[in-house]
Coordinates of C-alpha atoms in Angstrom, one line a residue:
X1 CA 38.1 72.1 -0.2
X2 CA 40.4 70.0 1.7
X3 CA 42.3 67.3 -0.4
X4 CA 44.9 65.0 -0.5
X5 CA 47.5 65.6 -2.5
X6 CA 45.3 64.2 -5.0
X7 CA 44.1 67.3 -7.2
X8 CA 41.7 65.0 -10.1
X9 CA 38.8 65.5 -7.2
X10 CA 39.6 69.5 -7.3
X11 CA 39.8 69.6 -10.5
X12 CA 36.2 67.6 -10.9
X13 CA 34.5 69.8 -8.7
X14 CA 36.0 72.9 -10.1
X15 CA 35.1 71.8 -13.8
X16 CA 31.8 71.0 -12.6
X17 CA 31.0 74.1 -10.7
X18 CA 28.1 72.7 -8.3
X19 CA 27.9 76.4 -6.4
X20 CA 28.1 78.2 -9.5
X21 CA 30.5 80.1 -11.7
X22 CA 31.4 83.0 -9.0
X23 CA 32.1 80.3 -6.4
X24 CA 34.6 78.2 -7.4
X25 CA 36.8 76.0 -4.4
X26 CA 40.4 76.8 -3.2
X27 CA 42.1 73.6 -2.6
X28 CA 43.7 73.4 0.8
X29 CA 45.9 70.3 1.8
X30 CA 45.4 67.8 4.9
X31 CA 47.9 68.7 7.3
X32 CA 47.6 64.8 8.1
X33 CA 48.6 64.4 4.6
X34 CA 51.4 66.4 4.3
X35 CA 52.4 65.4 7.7
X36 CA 53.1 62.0 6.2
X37 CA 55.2 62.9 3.7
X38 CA 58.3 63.5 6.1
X39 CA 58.2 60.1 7.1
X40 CA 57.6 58.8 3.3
X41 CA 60.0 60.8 2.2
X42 CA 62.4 60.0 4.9
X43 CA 62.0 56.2 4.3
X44 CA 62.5 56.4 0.5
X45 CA 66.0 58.4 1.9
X46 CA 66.8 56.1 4.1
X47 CA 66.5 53.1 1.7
X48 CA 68.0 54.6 -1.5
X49 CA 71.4 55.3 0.5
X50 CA 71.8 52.1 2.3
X51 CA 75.3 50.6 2.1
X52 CA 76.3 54.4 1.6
X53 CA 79.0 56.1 3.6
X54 CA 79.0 59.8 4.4
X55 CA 81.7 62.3 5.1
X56 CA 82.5 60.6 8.3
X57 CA 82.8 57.2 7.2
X58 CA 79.3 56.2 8.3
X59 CA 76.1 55.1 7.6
X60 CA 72.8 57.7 7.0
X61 CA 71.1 54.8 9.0
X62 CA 72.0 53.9 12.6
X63 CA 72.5 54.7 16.0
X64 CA 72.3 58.6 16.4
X65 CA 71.7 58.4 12.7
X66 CA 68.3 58.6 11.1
X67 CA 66.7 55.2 13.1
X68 CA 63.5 54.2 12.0
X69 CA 62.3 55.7 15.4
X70 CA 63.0 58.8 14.3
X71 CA 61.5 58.8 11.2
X72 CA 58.5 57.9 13.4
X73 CA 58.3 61.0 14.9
X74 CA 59.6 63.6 12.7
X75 CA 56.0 63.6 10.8
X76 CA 54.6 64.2 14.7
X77 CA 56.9 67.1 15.4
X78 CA 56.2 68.4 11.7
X79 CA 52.4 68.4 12.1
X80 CA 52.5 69.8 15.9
X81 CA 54.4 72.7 13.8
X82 CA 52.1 73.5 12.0
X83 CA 49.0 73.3 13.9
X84 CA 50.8 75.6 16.6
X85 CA 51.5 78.3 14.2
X86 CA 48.4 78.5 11.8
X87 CA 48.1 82.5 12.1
X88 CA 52.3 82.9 10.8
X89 CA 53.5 80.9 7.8
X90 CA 57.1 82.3 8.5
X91 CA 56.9 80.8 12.4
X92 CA 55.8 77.4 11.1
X93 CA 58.5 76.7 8.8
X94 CA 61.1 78.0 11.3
X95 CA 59.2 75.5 13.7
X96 CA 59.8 72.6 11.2
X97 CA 63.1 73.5 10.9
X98 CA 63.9 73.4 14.3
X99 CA 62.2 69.9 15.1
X100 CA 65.1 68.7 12.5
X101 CA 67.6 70.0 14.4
X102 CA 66.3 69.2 17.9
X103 CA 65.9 65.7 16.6
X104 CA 69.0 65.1 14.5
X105 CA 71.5 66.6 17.5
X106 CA 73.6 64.8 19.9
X107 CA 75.6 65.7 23.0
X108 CA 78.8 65.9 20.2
X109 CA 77.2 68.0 17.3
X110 CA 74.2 69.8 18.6
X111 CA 73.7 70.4 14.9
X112 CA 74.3 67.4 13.8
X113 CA 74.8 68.6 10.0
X114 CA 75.5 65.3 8.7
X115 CA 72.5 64.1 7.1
X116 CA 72.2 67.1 4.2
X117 CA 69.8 65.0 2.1
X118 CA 67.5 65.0 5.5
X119 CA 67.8 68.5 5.8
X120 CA 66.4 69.2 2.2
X121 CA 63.0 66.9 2.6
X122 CA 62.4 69.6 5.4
X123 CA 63.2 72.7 3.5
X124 CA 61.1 71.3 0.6
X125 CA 58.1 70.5 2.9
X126 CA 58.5 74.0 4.8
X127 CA 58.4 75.8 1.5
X128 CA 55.4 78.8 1.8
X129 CA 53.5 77.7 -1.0
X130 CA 52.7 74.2 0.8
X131 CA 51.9 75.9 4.1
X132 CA 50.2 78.4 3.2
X133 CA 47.6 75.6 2.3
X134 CA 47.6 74.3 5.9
X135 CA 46.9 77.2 7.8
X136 CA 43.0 76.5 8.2
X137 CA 44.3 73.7 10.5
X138 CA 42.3 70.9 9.4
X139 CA 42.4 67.2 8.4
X140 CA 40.5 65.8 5.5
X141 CA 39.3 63.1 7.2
X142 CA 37.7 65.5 9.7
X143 CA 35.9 67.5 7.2
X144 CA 32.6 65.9 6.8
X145 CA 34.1 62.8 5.5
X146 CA 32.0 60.2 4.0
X147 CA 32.1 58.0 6.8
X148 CA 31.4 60.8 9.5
X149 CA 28.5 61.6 7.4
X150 CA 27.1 57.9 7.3
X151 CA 27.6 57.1 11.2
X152 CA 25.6 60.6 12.0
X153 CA 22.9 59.0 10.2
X154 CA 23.2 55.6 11.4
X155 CA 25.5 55.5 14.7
X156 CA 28.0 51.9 15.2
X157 CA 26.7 51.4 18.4
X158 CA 23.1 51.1 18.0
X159 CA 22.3 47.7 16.0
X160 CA 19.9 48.5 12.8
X161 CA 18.7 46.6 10.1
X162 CA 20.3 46.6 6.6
X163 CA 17.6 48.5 5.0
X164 CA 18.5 51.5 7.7
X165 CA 22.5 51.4 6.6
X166 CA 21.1 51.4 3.1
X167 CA 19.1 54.5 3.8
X168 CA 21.7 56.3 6.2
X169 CA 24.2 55.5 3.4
X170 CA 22.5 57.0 0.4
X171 CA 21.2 59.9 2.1
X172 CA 24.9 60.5 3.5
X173 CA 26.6 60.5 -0.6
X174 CA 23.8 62.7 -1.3
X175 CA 25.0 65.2 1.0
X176 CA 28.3 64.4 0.6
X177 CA 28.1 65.5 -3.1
X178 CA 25.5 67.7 -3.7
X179 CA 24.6 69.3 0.0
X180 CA 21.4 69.5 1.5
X181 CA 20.3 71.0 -1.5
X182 CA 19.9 67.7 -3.0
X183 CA 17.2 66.3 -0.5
X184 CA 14.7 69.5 -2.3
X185 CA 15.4 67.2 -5.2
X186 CA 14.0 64.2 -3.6
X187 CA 11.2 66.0 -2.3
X188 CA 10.3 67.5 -5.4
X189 CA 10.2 63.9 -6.6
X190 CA 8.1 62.7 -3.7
X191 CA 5.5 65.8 -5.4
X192 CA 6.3 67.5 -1.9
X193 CA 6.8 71.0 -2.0
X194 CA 9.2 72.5 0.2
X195 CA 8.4 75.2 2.5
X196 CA 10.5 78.8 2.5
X197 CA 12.0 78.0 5.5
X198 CA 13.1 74.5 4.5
X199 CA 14.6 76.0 1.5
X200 CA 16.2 78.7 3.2
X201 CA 17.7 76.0 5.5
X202 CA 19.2 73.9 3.3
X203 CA 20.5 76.8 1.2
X204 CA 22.3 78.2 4.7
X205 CA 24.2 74.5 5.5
X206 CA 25.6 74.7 2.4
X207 CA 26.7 77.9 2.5
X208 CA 28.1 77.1 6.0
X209 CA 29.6 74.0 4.5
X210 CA 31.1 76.2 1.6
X211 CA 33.2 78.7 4.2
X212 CA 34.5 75.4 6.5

């Protein structure tokens, strides 16, 4: 189950067991999500240590300091780290720690040690624990999202009427929570009987929907 950070929709499905008690959900982190927390992170840095001077007499902020354009894209470097090293959690917090450093140095200080504070956010955020979460390489937004679901159903660039949306819509929650499980339901409702294969079907998508 890919989340958000968020863990009361984990802890939900997991107290709710939908699958059963011998399949209970991991919970695996968006790598868009934790790619935004460097830049968070950064900016809440950046703006707690304003009018501060460092070792040298200057500024965290400001030219060859930590610009907004920078922060900018520190999260891109960060989440090209980790999508080119899914198979070696070791590799991909060596990679984040080496975007910090190719970013932060100058023709004067390659290493440009200045900004220690900077240098923690990355540590924190290239701890094993986190990353370990990330290795499936995927986004929650691109895991059957809600919205993917509905659009499948009921494409933006063919007009329909409302009653259509309405339809796509509900039929998109229902897979969205339950699988296609849930649709047997509405059949049995509709005093259809589904076939074997139907069954069978529907019981194999969600399976296939578990592994992803």
């Amino acid at each position: 189950m890919v989340g958000d950070g968020d863990s009361s929709t984990h802890s939900a499905v997991v107290e709710s067991k939908p699958y059963g008690e011998d399949c209970i959900p991991n919970k695996l982190e968006c790598i868009g999500h934790v790619q935004k927390r460097v830049g968070s992170r950064l900016r809440r840095l950046k703006n707690s240590n304003k009018g501060r001077k460092l070792s040298d007499g200057k500024g965290l902020s400001g030219k060859g300091r930590l610009t907004d354009g920078k922060i900018d894209v520190l999260p891109n470097y960060y989440g090209l780290a980790i999508r080119e090293n899914l198979d070696d959690v070791n590799k991909m917090a060596n990679a984040i720690q080496a975007s910090l450093l190719h970013v932060a140095s100058t023709d004067e200080n390659p290493q440009h040690h200045l900004c220690p504070k900077g240098n923690d956010i990355f540590q924190d955020l290239s701890k094993p624990e986190l990353l370990n979460k990330c290795t499936h390489g995927l986004t929650q937004n691109a895991n059957e999202c809600l919205n993917g679901q509905i659009w499948d159903r009921c494409p933006k660039t063919t007009y329909v009427e409302q009653e259509t949306v309405a339809l796509a819509t509900n039929l998109a929650v229902l897979k969205f929570n339950d699988g296609d499980i849930s649709f047997l339901k509405i059949f049995e409702d509709l005093d259809i009987s589904p076939g074997l294969f139907t069954c069978k079907g529907a019981d194999d998508c969600d399976k296939a929907r578990i592994k992803l």
